[in-house]
Amino acid sequence: MSPNLPNSSLSRAAARQPFWRWLMVALLVVALDHATKYWILQHYQWGDASVVTGFFNIVRAHNTGAAFSLLADHGGWQRWFFVLVAAAATLFILWQLRAHGGQKLASFSLACIMGGAIGNVIDRLMHGYVVDFLDFHWQGRHFPAFNVADMAISVGVAGMLLAELLRWRRERSQPQA
């Protein structure tokens, strides 16, 4: 940066740097999600499964619903509903990252949520369903299959809860004026 730039220009440029960092996190989530889904689509047919351990399988499952197959059997309208929700969430997250990119935990969490949402939207637009492949089970009970995008969304939500808890604790510990 040039020392001749006014302070406001320096601060705006410095504020934009975290924004791009968070976009790269989201892009990494999308890339990892689609690399794994591409591999599954190339090597498994719908319903195929490989036992990895006594509690974990790799499967190829198609989810037309949301988390835990919510609304999966509702005739197809949910595909476009979930695309619209993800688009609105992405716009909101972009706005939040632009405004609060310096808040590392919250921004990382939002970037994970955005990357996961975009990853699953790409599936919905390309296939009409989301490709899931991670199948954990115990004593005959299976957790719903999921994918990298779902993991990123879950990590992002947990991170947002933690960021808010930490913010709340900081505010509580500050003396009242």
Coordinates of N, CA and C in Angstrom, one line a residue:
M1 N 0.8 -1.2 0.0 CA 0.0 0.0 0.0 C 0.9 1.2 0.0
S2 N 0.4 2.2 -0.7 CA 1.2 3.5 -0.8 C 1.0 4.3 0.5
P3 N 2.1 4.9 1.0 CA 1.9 5.7 2.2 C 1.2 7.0 1.8
N4 N 1.0 7.3 0.6 CA 0.3 8.6 0.2 C -1.2 8.4 0.2
L5 N -1.7 7.2 0.4 CA -3.2 7.0 0.4 C -3.7 7.6 1.7
P6 N -4.9 8.2 1.7 CA -5.5 8.7 3.0 C -5.8 7.5 3.9
N7 N -5.9 7.8 5.2 CA -6.2 6.7 6.1 C -7.4 6.0 5.8
S8 N -8.5 6.6 5.4 CA -9.7 5.9 5.1 C -9.5 4.9 3.9
S9 N -8.7 5.2 3.0 CA -8.4 4.3 1.9 C -7.6 3.1 2.4
L10 N -6.7 3.3 3.3 CA -5.9 2.2 3.9 C -6.8 1.3 4.7
S11 N -7.7 1.9 5.5 CA -8.6 1.1 6.4 C -9.6 0.3 5.5
R12 N -10.1 0.9 4.4 CA -11.0 0.2 3.5 C -10.3 -1.0 2.9
A13 N -9.1 -0.8 2.4 CA -8.3 -1.9 1.8 C -8.0 -3.0 2.8
A14 N -7.7 -2.6 4.0 CA -7.4 -3.6 5.0 C -8.6 -4.3 5.4
A15 N -9.8 -3.7 5.4 CA -11.0 -4.3 5.8 C -11.5 -5.3 4.7
R16 N -11.1 -5.1 3.5 CA -11.5 -6.0 2.4 C -10.7 -7.3 2.4
Q17 N -9.5 -7.2 2.9 CA -8.6 -8.4 2.9 C -9.3 -9.6 3.6
P18 N -9.9 -9.4 4.8 CA -10.5 -10.6 5.4 C -11.7 -11.1 4.6
F19 N -12.4 -10.2 3.9 CA -13.5 -10.6 3.1 C -13.1 -11.7 2.0
W20 N -12.0 -11.4 1.4 CA -11.5 -12.3 0.3 C -11.0 -13.6 1.0
R21 N -10.4 -13.5 2.2 CA -10.0 -14.7 2.9 C -11.2 -15.6 3.1
W22 N -12.3 -15.1 3.6 CA -13.5 -15.9 3.9 C -14.1 -16.4 2.6
L23 N -14.0 -15.7 1.5 CA -14.5 -16.2 0.2 C -13.7 -17.4 -0.2
M24 N -12.4 -17.4 0.1 CA -11.5 -18.5 -0.3 C -11.9 -19.7 0.6
V25 N -12.2 -19.5 1.9 CA -12.6 -20.6 2.7 C -13.9 -21.3 2.1
A26 N -14.9 -20.4 1.8 CA -16.1 -21.0 1.2 C -15.8 -21.7 -0.1
L27 N -14.9 -21.2 -1.0 CA -14.6 -21.8 -2.2 C -13.9 -23.2 -2.0
L28 N -13.1 -23.2 -0.9 CA -12.4 -24.5 -0.6 C -13.4 -25.5 -0.2
V29 N -14.4 -25.1 0.6 CA -15.5 -26.1 1.0 C -16.2 -26.6 -0.2
V30 N -16.6 -25.7 -1.2 CA -17.3 -26.1 -2.4 C -16.4 -27.1 -3.2
A31 N -15.1 -26.8 -3.3 CA -14.2 -27.6 -4.1 C -14.1 -29.0 -3.4
L32 N -13.9 -29.1 -2.1 CA -13.8 -30.4 -1.4 C -15.1 -31.1 -1.5
D33 N -16.2 -30.4 -1.4 CA -17.5 -31.1 -1.5 C -17.7 -31.7 -2.8
H34 N -17.4 -31.0 -3.9 CA -17.6 -31.5 -5.2 C -16.6 -32.5 -5.7
A35 N -15.4 -32.4 -5.2 CA -14.4 -33.4 -5.5 C -14.8 -34.8 -4.9
T36 N -15.3 -34.8 -3.7 CA -15.8 -36.0 -3.1 C -17.0 -36.5 -3.8
K37 N -18.0 -35.7 -4.1 CA -19.2 -36.1 -4.7 C -18.9 -36.6 -6.1
Y38 N -18.0 -36.0 -6.8 CA -17.6 -36.4 -8.2 C -17.1 -37.9 -8.1
W39 N -16.2 -38.1 -7.1 CA -15.6 -39.4 -6.9 C -16.7 -40.5 -6.7
I40 N -17.7 -40.1 -5.8 CA -18.8 -41.0 -5.5 C -19.6 -41.3 -6.7
L41 N -19.9 -40.3 -7.5 CA -20.7 -40.5 -8.7 C -20.0 -41.3 -9.7
Q42 N -18.7 -41.3 -9.8 CA -17.9 -42.0 -10.7 C -17.7 -43.5 -10.3
H43 N -17.8 -43.8 -9.0 CA -17.4 -45.1 -8.5 C -18.6 -45.9 -7.9
Y44 N -19.7 -45.2 -7.7 CA -20.9 -45.9 -7.0 C -22.1 -45.6 -7.8
Q45 N -23.0 -46.6 -7.9 CA -24.3 -46.5 -8.4 C -25.2 -46.2 -7.2
W46 N -26.4 -45.6 -7.5 CA -27.3 -45.3 -6.4 C -27.6 -46.5 -5.6
G47 N -27.4 -46.4 -4.3 CA -27.7 -47.5 -3.3 C -26.5 -48.4 -3.0
D48 N -25.4 -48.3 -3.8 CA -24.2 -49.0 -3.5 C -23.6 -48.6 -2.2
A49 N -22.9 -49.6 -1.6 CA -22.3 -49.2 -0.3 C -21.0 -50.1 -0.1
S50 N -20.0 -49.5 0.6 CA -18.8 -50.2 0.9 C -18.6 -50.1 2.4
V51 N -18.4 -51.2 3.1 CA -18.1 -51.2 4.5 C -16.7 -50.8 4.7
V52 N -16.5 -49.8 5.6 CA -15.2 -49.2 5.9 C -14.8 -49.7 7.3
T53 N -15.7 -49.6 8.3 CA -15.4 -50.1 9.6 C -16.8 -50.7 10.1
G54 N -16.8 -51.1 11.4 CA -18.0 -51.6 12.0 C -19.0 -50.6 12.2
F55 N -18.7 -49.3 12.1 CA -19.6 -48.2 12.3 C -19.7 -47.2 11.2
F56 N -19.0 -47.4 10.1 CA -18.9 -46.4 9.0 C -18.9 -47.1 7.6
N57 N -19.8 -46.6 6.8 CA -19.9 -47.1 5.4 C -19.8 -45.9 4.4
I58 N -19.3 -46.2 3.2 CA -19.5 -45.2 2.2 C -20.6 -45.7 1.3
V59 N -21.6 -44.8 1.0 CA -22.8 -45.2 0.3 C -23.0 -44.1 -0.8
R60 N -23.9 -44.4 -1.7 CA -24.4 -43.4 -2.6 C -25.8 -43.2 -2.4
A61 N -26.2 -42.1 -1.8 CA -27.6 -41.8 -1.5 C -27.9 -40.5 -2.2
H62 N -29.2 -40.3 -2.6 CA -29.7 -39.1 -3.2 C -30.7 -38.5 -2.2
N63 N -30.6 -37.2 -1.9 CA -31.5 -36.6 -1.0 C -32.1 -35.4 -1.7
T64 N -33.4 -35.5 -1.9 CA -34.2 -34.4 -2.5 C -34.7 -33.4 -1.5
G65 N -34.5 -33.8 -0.2 CA -35.0 -32.9 0.9 C -33.8 -32.1 1.5
A66 N -34.1 -31.6 2.7 CA -33.0 -30.9 3.4 C -32.4 -31.8 4.4
A67 N -31.8 -31.3 5.5 CA -31.2 -32.1 6.5 C -32.1 -33.2 7.0
F68 N -31.5 -34.4 7.1 CA -32.3 -35.6 7.6 C -33.4 -35.9 6.6
S69 N -33.3 -35.5 5.4 CA -34.3 -35.8 4.3 C -35.6 -35.1 4.6
L70 N -35.6 -34.0 5.3 CA -36.8 -33.2 5.6 C -37.4 -32.7 4.3
L71 N -38.7 -33.0 4.1 CA -39.5 -32.6 2.9 C -39.0 -33.4 1.7
A72 N -38.3 -34.5 1.8 CA -37.8 -35.2 0.6 C -39.0 -35.8 -0.2
D73 N -40.1 -36.1 0.4 CA -41.2 -36.7 -0.4 C -42.3 -35.8 -0.7
H74 N -42.0 -34.6 -1.1 CA -43.0 -33.6 -1.3 C -43.1 -33.1 -2.8
G75 N -42.9 -34.0 -3.7 CA -43.2 -33.8 -5.1 C -42.3 -32.9 -5.9
G76 N -41.2 -32.4 -5.4 CA -40.3 -31.6 -6.2 C -40.2 -30.1 -6.0
W77 N -41.3 -29.5 -5.5 CA -41.3 -28.1 -5.2 C -40.1 -27.7 -4.3
Q78 N -39.8 -28.6 -3.4 CA -38.8 -28.3 -2.3 C -37.4 -28.0 -2.9
R79 N -37.1 -28.6 -4.1 CA -35.8 -28.3 -4.8 C -35.6 -26.8 -5.0
W80 N -36.6 -26.2 -5.5 CA -36.5 -24.7 -5.8 C -36.6 -23.9 -4.5
F81 N -37.4 -24.4 -3.6 CA -37.4 -23.7 -2.3 C -36.1 -23.7 -1.6
F82 N -35.4 -24.8 -1.6 CA -34.1 -24.9 -1.0 C -33.0 -24.1 -1.8
V83 N -33.2 -24.0 -3.1 CA -32.3 -23.2 -3.9 C -32.5 -21.7 -3.5
L84 N -33.7 -21.3 -3.4 CA -34.0 -19.9 -3.0 C -33.5 -19.6 -1.6
V85 N -33.7 -20.5 -0.7 CA -33.3 -20.3 0.7 C -31.7 -20.1 0.7
A86 N -31.1 -21.0 0.0 CA -29.6 -21.0 0.0 C -29.1 -19.7 -0.7
A87 N -29.8 -19.3 -1.8 CA -29.4 -18.0 -2.4 C -29.5 -16.8 -1.5
A88 N -30.7 -16.8 -0.8 CA -30.9 -15.7 0.2 C -29.9 -15.7 1.3
A89 N -29.6 -16.9 1.8 CA -28.6 -17.1 2.9 C -27.2 -16.7 2.4
T90 N -26.9 -17.0 1.2 CA -25.5 -16.6 0.6 C -25.4 -15.1 0.5
L91 N -26.5 -14.4 0.0 CA -26.4 -13.0 0.0 C -26.3 -12.3 1.4
F92 N -27.0 -12.9 2.3 CA -26.9 -12.4 3.7 C -25.5 -12.6 4.3
I93 N -25.0 -13.8 4.0 CA -23.6 -14.1 4.5 C -22.6 -13.2 3.9
L94 N -22.7 -13.0 2.6 CA -21.8 -12.1 1.9 C -21.8 -10.7 2.5
W95 N -23.0 -10.2 2.8 CA -23.2 -8.9 3.5 C -22.5 -8.9 4.8
Q96 N -22.7 -10.0 5.6 CA -22.1 -10.1 6.9 C -20.6 -10.2 6.9
L97 N -20.1 -10.9 5.9 CA -18.6 -11.1 5.8 C -18.0 -9.7 5.4
R98 N -18.7 -9.0 4.5 CA -18.2 -7.7 4.1 C -18.2 -6.7 5.3
A99 N -19.2 -6.8 6.2 CA -19.3 -5.8 7.3 C -18.5 -6.3 8.5
H100 N -18.3 -7.6 8.7 CA -17.7 -8.1 9.9 C -16.6 -9.1 9.7
G101 N -15.9 -8.9 8.6 CA -14.8 -9.9 8.2 C -13.7 -10.0 9.2
G102 N -13.5 -9.0 10.1 CA -12.5 -9.1 11.1 C -12.8 -10.0 12.3
Q103 N -14.0 -10.4 12.4 CA -14.4 -11.3 13.5 C -14.1 -12.7 13.0
K104 N -13.0 -13.2 13.4 CA -12.5 -14.5 12.8 C -13.4 -15.7 13.0
L105 N -13.8 -16.0 14.2 CA -14.6 -17.2 14.4 C -15.9 -17.1 13.7
A106 N -16.6 -16.0 13.9 CA -17.9 -15.8 13.2 C -17.8 -15.9 11.7
S107 N -16.8 -15.2 11.2 CA -16.6 -15.2 9.7 C -16.2 -16.5 9.1
F108 N -15.3 -17.2 9.8 CA -15.0 -18.6 9.4 C -16.2 -19.5 9.4
S109 N -17.0 -19.3 10.4 CA -18.3 -20.1 10.5 C -19.2 -19.8 9.4
L110 N -19.4 -18.5 9.1 CA -20.3 -18.1 8.0 C -19.8 -18.6 6.7
A111 N -18.4 -18.5 6.5 CA -17.9 -19.0 5.2 C -18.1 -20.5 5.1
C112 N -18.0 -21.3 6.1 CA -18.3 -22.7 6.1 C -19.8 -23.0 5.7
I113 N -20.7 -22.2 6.3 CA -22.1 -22.3 6.0 C -22.4 -22.0 4.6
M114 N -21.8 -20.9 4.1 CA -22.0 -20.5 2.7 C -21.4 -21.5 1.8
G115 N -20.2 -22.0 2.0 CA -19.6 -23.0 1.1 C -20.5 -24.2 1.1
G116 N -21.0 -24.7 2.2 CA -21.8 -25.9 2.2 C -23.1 -25.7 1.5
A117 N -23.7 -24.5 1.7 CA -25.0 -24.2 1.1 C -24.8 -24.2 -0.5
I118 N -23.7 -23.5 -0.9 CA -23.5 -23.5 -2.3 C -23.2 -24.9 -2.9
G119 N -22.4 -25.6 -2.2 CA -22.1 -27.0 -2.6 C -23.4 -27.8 -2.8
N120 N -24.3 -27.8 -1.9 CA -25.6 -28.5 -2.0 C -26.5 -27.9 -3.1
V121 N -26.5 -26.6 -3.3 CA -27.3 -26.0 -4.3 C -26.8 -26.4 -5.7
I122 N -25.5 -26.5 -5.9 CA -25.0 -27.0 -7.2 C -25.5 -28.4 -7.5
D123 N -25.5 -29.2 -6.5 CA -26.1 -30.6 -6.7 C -27.6 -30.5 -7.1
R124 N -28.3 -29.7 -6.3 CA -29.8 -29.6 -6.6 C -30.0 -29.1 -8.1
L125 N -29.2 -28.1 -8.5 CA -29.3 -27.6 -9.9 C -28.9 -28.6 -10.9
M126 N -27.8 -29.3 -10.6 CA -27.2 -30.3 -11.6 C -28.0 -31.6 -11.7
H127 N -28.4 -32.1 -10.5 CA -29.0 -33.5 -10.5 C -30.5 -33.5 -10.0
G128 N -30.9 -32.5 -9.3 CA -32.2 -32.5 -8.7 C -32.2 -33.1 -7.3
Y129 N -31.1 -33.5 -6.8 CA -30.9 -34.0 -5.5 C -29.5 -33.7 -5.0
V130 N -29.3 -33.9 -3.7 CA -28.0 -33.8 -3.2 C -27.4 -35.2 -3.0
V131 N -26.1 -35.3 -3.4 CA -25.4 -36.6 -3.3 C -24.8 -36.7 -1.8
D132 N -25.3 -37.7 -1.1 CA -24.8 -38.0 0.2 C -24.0 -39.3 0.2
F133 N -23.0 -39.4 1.0 CA -22.2 -40.7 0.9 C -21.6 -41.1 2.2
L134 N -21.6 -40.4 3.3 CA -21.0 -40.8 4.6 C -22.1 -41.4 5.4
D135 N -22.0 -42.6 5.8 CA -23.0 -43.4 6.5 C -22.4 -43.9 7.8
F136 N -22.8 -43.3 8.9 CA -22.4 -43.8 10.2 C -23.5 -44.5 10.9
H137 N -23.2 -45.6 11.5 CA -24.2 -46.5 12.1 C -23.7 -47.1 13.4
W138 N -24.7 -47.5 14.2 CA -24.3 -48.2 15.5 C -25.5 -49.1 15.9
Q139 N -25.1 -50.4 16.1 CA -26.1 -51.4 16.5 C -27.4 -51.4 15.6
G140 N -27.2 -51.3 14.3 CA -28.3 -51.4 13.4 C -29.0 -50.1 13.1
R141 N -28.6 -49.0 13.8 CA -29.2 -47.7 13.6 C -28.3 -46.8 12.8
H142 N -28.8 -46.3 11.7 CA -28.0 -45.5 10.9 C -28.4 -44.0 11.0
F143 N -27.3 -43.2 11.2 CA -27.5 -41.7 11.1 C -27.7 -41.4 9.7
P144 N -28.6 -40.4 9.3 CA -28.8 -40.1 7.9 C -27.5 -39.8 7.2
A145 N -27.3 -40.4 6.0 CA -26.1 -40.1 5.2 C -25.9 -38.6 5.0
F146 N -24.7 -38.2 4.9 CA -24.4 -36.8 4.7 C -23.2 -36.6 3.8
N147 N -22.7 -35.4 3.6 CA -21.6 -35.1 2.7 C -20.7 -34.0 3.3
V148 N -19.7 -33.6 2.6 CA -18.8 -32.6 3.1 C -19.5 -31.2 3.3
A149 N -20.4 -30.9 2.4 CA -21.2 -29.6 2.5 C -22.0 -29.6 3.8
D150 N -22.6 -30.8 4.1 CA -23.3 -30.9 5.4 C -22.4 -30.7 6.6
M151 N -21.2 -31.3 6.5 CA -20.3 -31.2 7.6 C -19.9 -29.7 7.8
A152 N -19.6 -29.0 6.7 CA -19.2 -27.6 6.8 C -20.3 -26.8 7.4
I153 N -21.6 -27.0 7.0 CA -22.7 -26.3 7.5 C -22.8 -26.6 9.0
S154 N -22.6 -27.8 9.4 CA -22.7 -28.2 10.9 C -21.6 -27.5 11.7
V155 N -20.4 -27.5 11.1 CA -19.2 -26.9 11.8 C -19.5 -25.4 11.9
G156 N -20.1 -24.8 10.8 CA -20.4 -23.4 10.8 C -21.4 -23.0 11.8
V157 N -22.5 -23.8 11.9 CA -23.5 -23.5 12.9 C -22.9 -23.6 14.3
A158 N -22.1 -24.6 14.6 CA -21.5 -24.8 15.9 C -20.6 -23.6 16.2
G159 N -19.8 -23.2 15.2 CA -18.9 -22.0 15.3 C -19.7 -20.7 15.6
M160 N -20.8 -20.6 14.9 CA -21.6 -19.4 15.2 C -22.2 -19.3 16.6
L161 N -22.6 -20.5 17.1 CA -23.1 -20.6 18.4 C -22.0 -20.3 19.4
L162 N -20.8 -20.8 19.2 CA -19.6 -20.5 20.0 C -19.2 -19.1 20.0
A163 N -19.2 -18.5 18.8 CA -18.9 -17.1 18.7 C -19.9 -16.2 19.4
E164 N -21.1 -16.5 19.3 CA -22.1 -15.7 20.1 C -22.0 -15.9 21.6
L165 N -21.7 -17.2 22.0 CA -21.5 -17.4 23.4 C -20.3 -16.6 24.0
L166 N -19.2 -16.6 23.2 CA -18.0 -15.9 23.6 C -18.3 -14.4 23.6
R167 N -19.0 -13.9 22.6 CA -19.4 -12.5 22.6 C -20.2 -12.1 23.8
W168 N -21.2 -12.9 24.1 CA -22.1 -12.7 25.3 C -21.3 -12.7 26.6
R169 N -20.3 -13.7 26.7 CA -19.5 -13.7 27.9 C -18.6 -12.5 28.1
R170 N -18.1 -12.0 26.9 CA -17.2 -10.8 26.9 C -18.0 -9.6 27.4
E171 N -19.2 -9.5 26.8 CA -20.1 -8.3 27.2 C -20.5 -8.4 28.7
R172 N -20.8 -9.6 29.2 CA -21.2 -9.7 30.6 C -20.0 -9.4 31.5
S173 N -18.8 -9.7 31.1 CA -17.7 -9.5 32.0 C -17.2 -8.1 32.0
Q174 N -17.6 -7.3 31.1 CA -17.3 -5.9 31.0 C -18.1 -5.1 32.1
P175 N -17.4 -4.2 32.8 CA -18.2 -3.4 33.8 C -19.2 -2.5 33.2
Q176 N -20.3 -2.4 33.8 CA -21.4 -1.6 33.3 C -21.1 -0.1 33.5
A177 N -21.3 0.7 32.5 CA -21.0 2.2 32.6 C -22.1 3.0 33.3

